[in-house]
Amino acid sequence: MKKILLLSSLLFTLICLGQMSEKETKETKAIDNSDILEKDPYLKKLQNYKYEPEYQIEVESYYSYEIKVNDMPITVQSPPYTKSMLFLANSSILQSGIQTLTFTIHPRYNKDETEQKEFLENPEHIDFKLKVQKTAWVNGTLKEPKIVLSYKLSEEQIKDITTQKSFYKEFTFKAKVPYKLEGWSTSKVFDPKDSIALEKKVYEEYYKYRQLMLDRKGADIIRTSQNQGFELMQSFYFKRDKVMQNRKEYLEEFSDEDFTMAEIKDYKLVFYGNNRVLGLVFDDEIEKGQSCLNKITLDENDNLNLSYIKYLLHQPQGSTELEQIR
């Protein structure tokens, strides 16, 4: 099965949301979506700046790996689809200061992506290279990236790496951004001892989101994730009028999109953001670590495309309910 990884729910939230079923369109003369368009209080908070820094993570490797910034997932590659990939980290950077980056490397898969090797391999033959780069949007132009952090597995002196099933590394780097987001910083801290009850609650939220997708209730999805959407838009410096345009277009077009949603199964509960954020990910071998919310489409050759929808939950301070945060 051909798979396409959504690098961030940013694109999905801002471009693919705003859905309305054909039945509703026929039966309703006018639907007032002004609360998520012209009157959206979160859109009114969006700020643009003369200098808009962007932090990129570039990885070159055939290993499987997971990368986090501030204990929030940037990407899970299992197996990686290409040797070299670029990821954006701004959505995990809440404010200026010291940021934490971690990665875990796992054995690579065979060329058919059907079986994973048992151990890591000699870095002289299979290396893992990572760079954190800083660039910036200035007057609509993206500046040349500057390297903030650089790492090569082959430069490590690791004893008996070929007998290890994983390798973990932690770094810090300094970031400077013009915005300040609350994110999950004041959210409830969950206790892993409560995993059974928490998994049930998280599953219920995933199930509701999946049903909204199947019913083409895009406007409702936007309404339930307005704060999350705002933080993503702000961290990537989206312009208010462009967001408005994308939402309006999708409110008109989404009902005709041909897709279905996979069942939610073979999953496990995961904790992120220093135990303030929850999610469900696949626990099987090939898709291990990927979001278990999946959108299924067919391409022009009738091949199945599986899109992993990033959907992470937190419990805001003063609330008793879970809400989407990333």
GROMACS .gro file of C-alpha atoms in nm:
model
  326
    1MET     CA    1   0.000   0.000   0.000
    2LYS     CA    2   0.135   0.337  -0.097
    3LYS     CA    3   0.143   0.573   0.202
    4ILE     CA    4   0.167   0.949   0.221
    5LEU     CA    5   0.272   1.101   0.552
    6LEU     CA    6   0.119   1.435   0.645
    7LEU     CA    7   0.416   1.624   0.789
    8SER     CA    8   0.191   1.847   0.990
    9SER     CA    9  -0.174   1.879   1.055
   10LEU     CA   10  -0.116   2.243   0.960
   11LEU     CA   11  -0.193   2.192   0.592
   12PHE     CA   12  -0.491   1.971   0.670
   13THR     CA   13  -0.638   2.209   0.924
   14LEU     CA   14  -0.599   2.523   0.715
   15ILE     CA   15  -0.668   2.389   0.367
   16CYS     CA   16  -0.862   2.065   0.407
   17LEU     CA   17  -1.102   2.180   0.674
   18GLY     CA   18  -1.426   2.362   0.624
   19GLN     CA   19  -1.642   2.076   0.502
   20MET     CA   20  -2.016   2.070   0.434
   21SER     CA   21  -2.221   1.776   0.310
   22GLU     CA   22  -2.416   1.792  -0.017
   23LYS     CA   23  -2.736   1.706   0.167
   24GLU     CA   24  -2.696   2.005   0.398
   25THR     CA   25  -2.631   2.230   0.100
   26LYS     CA   26  -2.955   2.127  -0.069
   27GLU     CA   27  -3.170   2.141   0.241
   28THR     CA   28  -3.037   2.466   0.385
   29LYS     CA   29  -3.078   2.795   0.202
   30ALA     CA   30  -2.798   2.963   0.390
   31ILE     CA   31  -2.552   2.845   0.651
   32ASP     CA   32  -2.394   3.106   0.871
   33ASN     CA   33  -2.024   3.022   0.908
   34SER     CA   34  -1.924   3.374   0.999
   35ASP     CA   35  -1.801   3.252   1.340
   36ILE     CA   36  -1.519   3.063   1.165
   37LEU     CA   37  -1.469   3.319   0.889
   38GLU     CA   38  -1.510   3.695   0.927
   39LYS     CA   39  -1.594   3.679   1.300
   40ASP     CA   40  -1.343   3.414   1.405
   41PRO     CA   41  -1.178   3.570   1.715
   42TYR     CA   42  -0.868   3.356   1.667
   43LEU     CA   43  -0.814   3.477   1.311
   44LYS     CA   44  -0.828   3.833   1.439
   45LYS     CA   45  -0.539   3.754   1.675
   46LEU     CA   46  -0.304   3.648   1.393
   47GLN     CA   47   0.008   3.861   1.369
   48ASN     CA   48   0.257   3.905   1.087
   49TYR     CA   49   0.608   4.042   1.135
   50LYS     CA   50   0.882   4.200   0.925
   51TYR     CA   51   1.115   3.915   1.026
   52GLU     CA   52   0.956   3.570   1.057
   53PRO     CA   53   1.209   3.302   1.156
   54GLU     CA   54   1.150   2.940   1.061
   55TYR     CA   55   1.332   2.638   1.206
   56GLN     CA   56   1.385   2.337   0.983
   57ILE     CA   57   1.509   1.988   1.063
   58GLU     CA   58   1.682   1.809   0.778
   59VAL     CA   59   1.743   1.435   0.807
   60GLU     CA   60   1.938   1.201   0.582
   61SER     CA   61   1.901   0.833   0.667
   62TYR     CA   62   1.754   0.497   0.571
   63TYR     CA   63   1.693   0.412   0.935
   64SER     CA   64   1.348   0.430   1.094
   65TYR     CA   65   1.338   0.719   1.340
   66GLU     CA   66   1.128   0.949   1.556
   67ILE     CA   67   1.213   1.316   1.615
   68LYS     CA   68   1.065   1.538   1.887
   69VAL     CA   69   1.109   1.903   1.975
   70ASN     CA   70   1.016   1.992   2.333
   71ASP     CA   71   0.880   1.638   2.367
   72MET     CA   72   0.631   1.693   2.084
   73PRO     CA   73   0.649   1.472   1.774
   74ILE     CA   74   0.790   1.633   1.462
   75THR     CA   75   0.795   1.315   1.257
   76VAL     CA   76   0.790   0.937   1.274
   77GLN     CA   77   0.944   0.753   0.982
   78SER     CA   78   0.885   0.379   0.989
   79PRO     CA   79   1.011   0.297   0.740
   80PRO     CA   80   1.135   0.621   0.581
   81TYR     CA   81   1.009   0.668   0.228
   82THR     CA   82   1.309   0.863   0.106
   83LYS     CA   83   1.664   0.901   0.229
   84SER     CA   84   1.655   1.280   0.273
   85MET     CA   85   1.363   1.469   0.429
   86LEU     CA   86   1.294   1.818   0.565
   87PHE     CA   87   1.059   1.894   0.855
   88LEU     CA   88   0.937   2.220   1.008
   89ALA     CA   89   0.968   2.262   1.385
   90ASN     CA   90   0.791   2.592   1.457
   91SER     CA   91   0.468   2.430   1.575
   92SER     CA   92   0.660   2.276   1.869
   93ILE     CA   93   0.837   2.602   1.958
   94LEU     CA   94   0.608   2.800   2.187
   95GLN     CA   95   0.841   3.094   2.257
   96SER     CA   96   1.200   3.212   2.232
   97GLY     CA   97   1.463   3.039   2.441
   98ILE     CA   98   1.628   2.699   2.476
   99GLN     CA   99   1.452   2.419   2.289
  100THR     CA  100   1.505   2.044   2.338
  101LEU     CA  101   1.543   1.811   2.041
  102THR     CA  102   1.548   1.433   2.077
  103PHE     CA  103   1.561   1.151   1.829
  104THR     CA  104   1.541   0.773   1.847
  105ILE     CA  105   1.678   0.556   1.567
  106HIS     CA  106   1.541   0.209   1.495
  107PRO     CA  107   1.662  -0.058   1.250
  108ARG     CA  108   1.579  -0.005   0.885
  109TYR     CA  109   1.343  -0.215   0.673
  110ASN     CA  110   1.417  -0.427   0.368
  111LYS     CA  111   1.373  -0.276   0.023
  112ASP     CA  112   1.014  -0.402   0.002
  113GLU     CA  113   0.926  -0.233   0.335
  114THR     CA  114   0.778  -0.558   0.465
  115GLU     CA  115   1.029  -0.664   0.729
  116GLN     CA  116   1.241  -0.475   0.979
  117LYS     CA  117   1.595  -0.574   1.060
  118GLU     CA  118   1.665  -0.679   1.417
  119PHE     CA  119   1.962  -0.453   1.492
  120LEU     CA  120   2.120  -0.125   1.390
  121GLU     CA  121   2.404  -0.136   1.140
  122ASN     CA  122   2.754  -0.001   1.113
  123PRO     CA  123   2.727   0.379   1.066
  124GLU     CA  124   3.004   0.363   0.806
  125HIS     CA  125   2.751   0.186   0.584
  126ILE     CA  126   2.416   0.317   0.712
  127ASP     CA  127   2.451   0.665   0.862
  128PHE     CA  128   2.208   0.904   1.030
  129LYS     CA  129   2.264   1.275   0.964
  130LEU     CA  130   2.061   1.557   1.117
  131LYS     CA  131   2.074   1.936   1.087
  132VAL     CA  132   1.868   2.208   1.252
  133GLN     CA  133   1.858   2.512   1.026
  134LYS     CA  134   1.729   2.862   1.082
  135THR     CA  135   1.585   3.064   0.799
  136ALA     CA  136   1.332   3.349   0.789
  137TRP     CA  137   1.064   3.506   0.576
  138VAL     CA  138   1.154   3.867   0.497
  139ASN     CA  139   0.922   4.064   0.267
  140GLY     CA  140   0.786   3.741   0.122
  141THR     CA  141   1.127   3.588   0.054
  142LEU     CA  142   1.278   3.292   0.239
  143LYS     CA  143   1.636   3.366   0.344
  144GLU     CA  144   1.925   3.123   0.297
  145PRO     CA  145   1.927   2.872   0.589
  146LYS     CA  146   2.198   2.884   0.855
  147ILE     CA  147   2.294   2.570   1.046
  148VAL     CA  148   2.209   2.584   1.417
  149LEU     CA  149   2.289   2.223   1.503
  150SER     CA  150   2.460   1.942   1.312
  151TYR     CA  151   2.495   1.572   1.395
  152LYS     CA  152   2.629   1.253   1.233
  153LEU     CA  153   2.589   0.909   1.383
  154SER     CA  154   2.911   0.800   1.214
  155GLU     CA  155   3.105   1.051   1.426
  156GLU     CA  156   2.989   0.886   1.748
  157GLN     CA  157   3.210   0.637   1.928
  158ILE     CA  158   2.940   0.381   2.001
  159LYS     CA  159   3.044   0.044   2.130
  160ASP     CA  160   2.874  -0.256   1.969
  161ILE     CA  161   2.608  -0.053   1.789
  162THR     CA  162   2.535  -0.353   1.567
  163THR     CA  163   2.396  -0.533   1.873
  164GLN     CA  164   2.155  -0.251   1.963
  165LYS     CA  165   1.790  -0.230   1.863
  166SER     CA  166   1.763   0.147   1.908
  167PHE     CA  167   1.971   0.456   1.974
  168TYR     CA  168   1.855   0.771   2.157
  169LYS     CA  169   2.012   1.117   2.160
  170GLU     CA  170   1.916   1.451   2.316
  171PHE     CA  171   2.027   1.804   2.222
  172THR     CA  172   1.934   2.164   2.294
  173PHE     CA  173   1.933   2.459   2.059
  174LYS     CA  174   1.841   2.824   2.096
  175ALA     CA  175   1.548   2.966   1.901
  176LYS     CA  176   1.422   3.320   1.869
  177VAL     CA  177   1.065   3.375   1.749
  178PRO     CA  178   0.844   3.688   1.755
  179TYR     CA  179   0.536   3.509   1.888
  180LYS     CA  180   0.454   3.355   2.226
  181LEU     CA  181   0.204   3.067   2.245
  182GLU     CA  182   0.049   2.895   2.545
  183GLY     CA  183   0.022   2.555   2.377
  184TRP     CA  184   0.028   2.274   2.632
  185SER     CA  185   0.247   2.463   2.882
  186THR     CA  186  -0.027   2.502   3.146
  187SER     CA  187  -0.232   2.194   3.057
  188LYS     CA  188  -0.309   1.910   3.295
  189VAL     CA  189  -0.023   1.668   3.364
  190PHE     CA  190  -0.149   1.313   3.306
  191ASP     CA  191  -0.038   1.015   3.511
  192PRO     CA  192   0.068   0.712   3.302
  193LYS     CA  193  -0.080   0.497   3.578
  194ASP     CA  194  -0.420   0.611   3.450
  195SER     CA  195  -0.347   0.485   3.097
  196ILE     CA  196  -0.646   0.251   3.070
  197ALA     CA  197  -0.902   0.522   3.149
  198LEU     CA  198  -0.715   0.784   2.947
  199GLU     CA  199  -0.694   0.559   2.642
  200LYS     CA  200  -1.072   0.518   2.648
  201LYS     CA  201  -1.126   0.895   2.664
  202VAL     CA  202  -0.878   0.960   2.383
  203TYR     CA  203  -1.034   0.691   2.167
  204GLU     CA  204  -1.376   0.857   2.209
  205GLU     CA  205  -1.231   1.186   2.080
  206TYR     CA  206  -1.064   1.012   1.785
  207TYR     CA  207  -1.389   0.834   1.703
  208LYS     CA  208  -1.584   1.162   1.708
  209TYR     CA  209  -1.328   1.328   1.480
  210ARG     CA  210  -1.339   1.033   1.239
  211GLN     CA  211  -1.717   1.055   1.224
  212LEU     CA  212  -1.706   1.429   1.153
  213MET     CA  213  -1.475   1.351   0.863
  214LEU     CA  214  -1.702   1.079   0.727
  215ASP     CA  215  -2.004   1.311   0.758
  216ARG     CA  216  -1.814   1.597   0.589
  217LYS     CA  217  -1.867   1.822   0.894
  218GLY     CA  218  -1.570   2.042   0.825
  219ALA     CA  219  -1.716   2.357   0.975
  220ASP     CA  220  -1.770   2.168   1.299
  221ILE     CA  221  -1.412   2.039   1.292
  222ILE     CA  222  -1.285   2.395   1.264
  223ARG     CA  223  -1.503   2.500   1.554
  224THR     CA  224  -1.368   2.226   1.779
  225SER     CA  225  -1.004   2.309   1.699
  226GLN     CA  226  -0.997   2.688   1.669
  227ASN     CA  227  -0.725   2.743   1.930
  228GLN     CA  228  -0.509   2.465   1.785
  229GLY     CA  229  -0.560   2.607   1.438
  230PHE     CA  230  -0.466   2.956   1.552
  231GLU     CA  231  -0.143   2.839   1.715
  232LEU     CA  232  -0.039   2.649   1.404
  233MET     CA  233  -0.122   2.943   1.179
  234GLN     CA  234   0.066   3.183   1.404
  235SER     CA  235   0.376   2.964   1.434
  236PHE     CA  236   0.400   2.945   1.055
  237TYR     CA  237   0.302   3.310   0.997
  238PHE     CA  238  -0.009   3.248   0.787
  239LYS     CA  239  -0.178   3.561   0.658
  240ARG     CA  240  -0.536   3.615   0.771
  241ASP     CA  241  -0.680   3.680   0.425
  242LYS     CA  242  -0.517   3.366   0.283
  243VAL     CA  243  -0.660   3.150   0.565
  244MET     CA  244  -1.003   3.303   0.502
  245GLN     CA  245  -0.981   3.233   0.131
  246ASN     CA  246  -0.876   2.870   0.184
  247ARG     CA  247  -1.158   2.810   0.431
  248LYS     CA  248  -1.423   2.958   0.203
  249GLU     CA  249  -1.305   2.752  -0.093
  250TYR     CA  250  -1.307   2.434   0.105
  251LEU     CA  251  -1.650   2.496   0.252
  252GLU     CA  252  -1.772   2.491  -0.107
  253GLU     CA  253  -1.561   2.204  -0.241
  254PHE     CA  254  -1.511   1.950   0.035
  255SER     CA  255  -1.847   1.775  -0.001
  256ASP     CA  256  -1.736   1.648  -0.345
  257GLU     CA  257  -1.405   1.503  -0.227
  258ASP     CA  258  -1.388   1.125  -0.262
  259PHE     CA  259  -1.235   0.960   0.044
  260THR     CA  260  -1.313   0.736   0.337
  261MET     CA  261  -1.162   0.690   0.683
  262ALA     CA  262  -0.983   0.380   0.808
  263GLU     CA  263  -1.104   0.207   1.123
  264ILE     CA  264  -0.930   0.301   1.447
  265LYS     CA  265  -0.753  -0.016   1.559
  266ASP     CA  266  -0.413  -0.170   1.642
  267TYR     CA  267  -0.323   0.136   1.847
  268LYS     CA  268  -0.162   0.234   2.174
  269LEU     CA  269  -0.180   0.544   2.393
  270VAL     CA  270   0.124   0.776   2.387
  271PHE     CA  271   0.222   1.066   2.612
  272TYR     CA  272   0.390   1.381   2.475
  273GLY     CA  273   0.468   1.730   2.601
  274ASN     CA  274   0.603   1.605   2.934
  275ASN     CA  275   0.282   1.408   2.994
  276ARG     CA  276   0.053   1.702   2.911
  277VAL     CA  277  -0.046   1.577   2.563
  278LEU     CA  278  -0.206   1.248   2.455
  279GLY     CA  279  -0.244   1.063   2.127
  280LEU     CA  280  -0.316   0.724   1.972
  281VAL     CA  281  -0.060   0.571   1.737
  282PHE     CA  282  -0.029   0.244   1.551
  283ASP     CA  283   0.142  -0.036   1.740
  284ASP     CA  284   0.196  -0.274   1.448
  285GLU     CA  285   0.533  -0.329   1.282
  286ILE     CA  286   0.514  -0.134   0.956
  287GLU     CA  287   0.314   0.170   1.073
  288LYS     CA  288   0.446   0.176   1.428
  289GLY     CA  289   0.427   0.523   1.581
  290GLN     CA  290   0.210   0.678   1.310
  291SER     CA  291  -0.121   0.844   1.393
  292CYS     CA  292  -0.407   0.595   1.380
  293LEU     CA  293  -0.641   0.855   1.228
  294ASN     CA  294  -0.619   0.781   0.857
  295LYS     CA  295  -0.778   0.922   0.546
  296ILE     CA  296  -0.796   0.681   0.251
  297THR     CA  297  -0.807   0.793  -0.113
  298LEU     CA  298  -0.742   0.637  -0.454
  299ASP     CA  299  -0.497   0.785  -0.704
  300GLU     CA  300  -0.538   0.786  -1.082
  301ASN     CA  301  -0.405   0.428  -1.094
  302ASP     CA  302  -0.646   0.307  -0.824
  303ASN     CA  303  -0.366   0.272  -0.572
  304LEU     CA  304  -0.463   0.328  -0.209
  305ASN     CA  305  -0.315   0.637  -0.045
  306LEU     CA  306  -0.315   0.643   0.335
  307SER     CA  307  -0.272   0.985   0.498
  308TYR     CA  308  -0.182   0.996   0.866
  309ILE     CA  309  -0.372   1.280   1.032
  310LYS     CA  310  -0.188   1.432   1.326
  311TYR     CA  311  -0.437   1.468   1.611
  312LEU     CA  312  -0.304   1.533   1.962
  313LEU     CA  313  -0.512   1.621   2.268
  314HIS     CA  314  -0.464   1.809   2.594
  315GLN     CA  315  -0.683   1.921   2.884
  316PRO     CA  316  -0.660   2.299   2.918
  317GLN     CA  317  -0.623   2.454   3.261
  318GLY     CA  318  -0.966   2.492   3.422
  319SER     CA  319  -1.132   2.245   3.186
  320THR     CA  320  -1.245   1.885   3.234
  321GLU     CA  321  -1.256   1.803   2.863
  322LEU     CA  322  -0.992   1.703   2.610
  323GLU     CA  323  -0.923   1.939   2.321
  324GLN     CA  324  -0.704   1.920   2.013
  325ILE     CA  325  -0.373   2.103   2.059
  326ARG     CA  326  -0.169   1.979   1.760
   0.00000   0.00000   0.00000
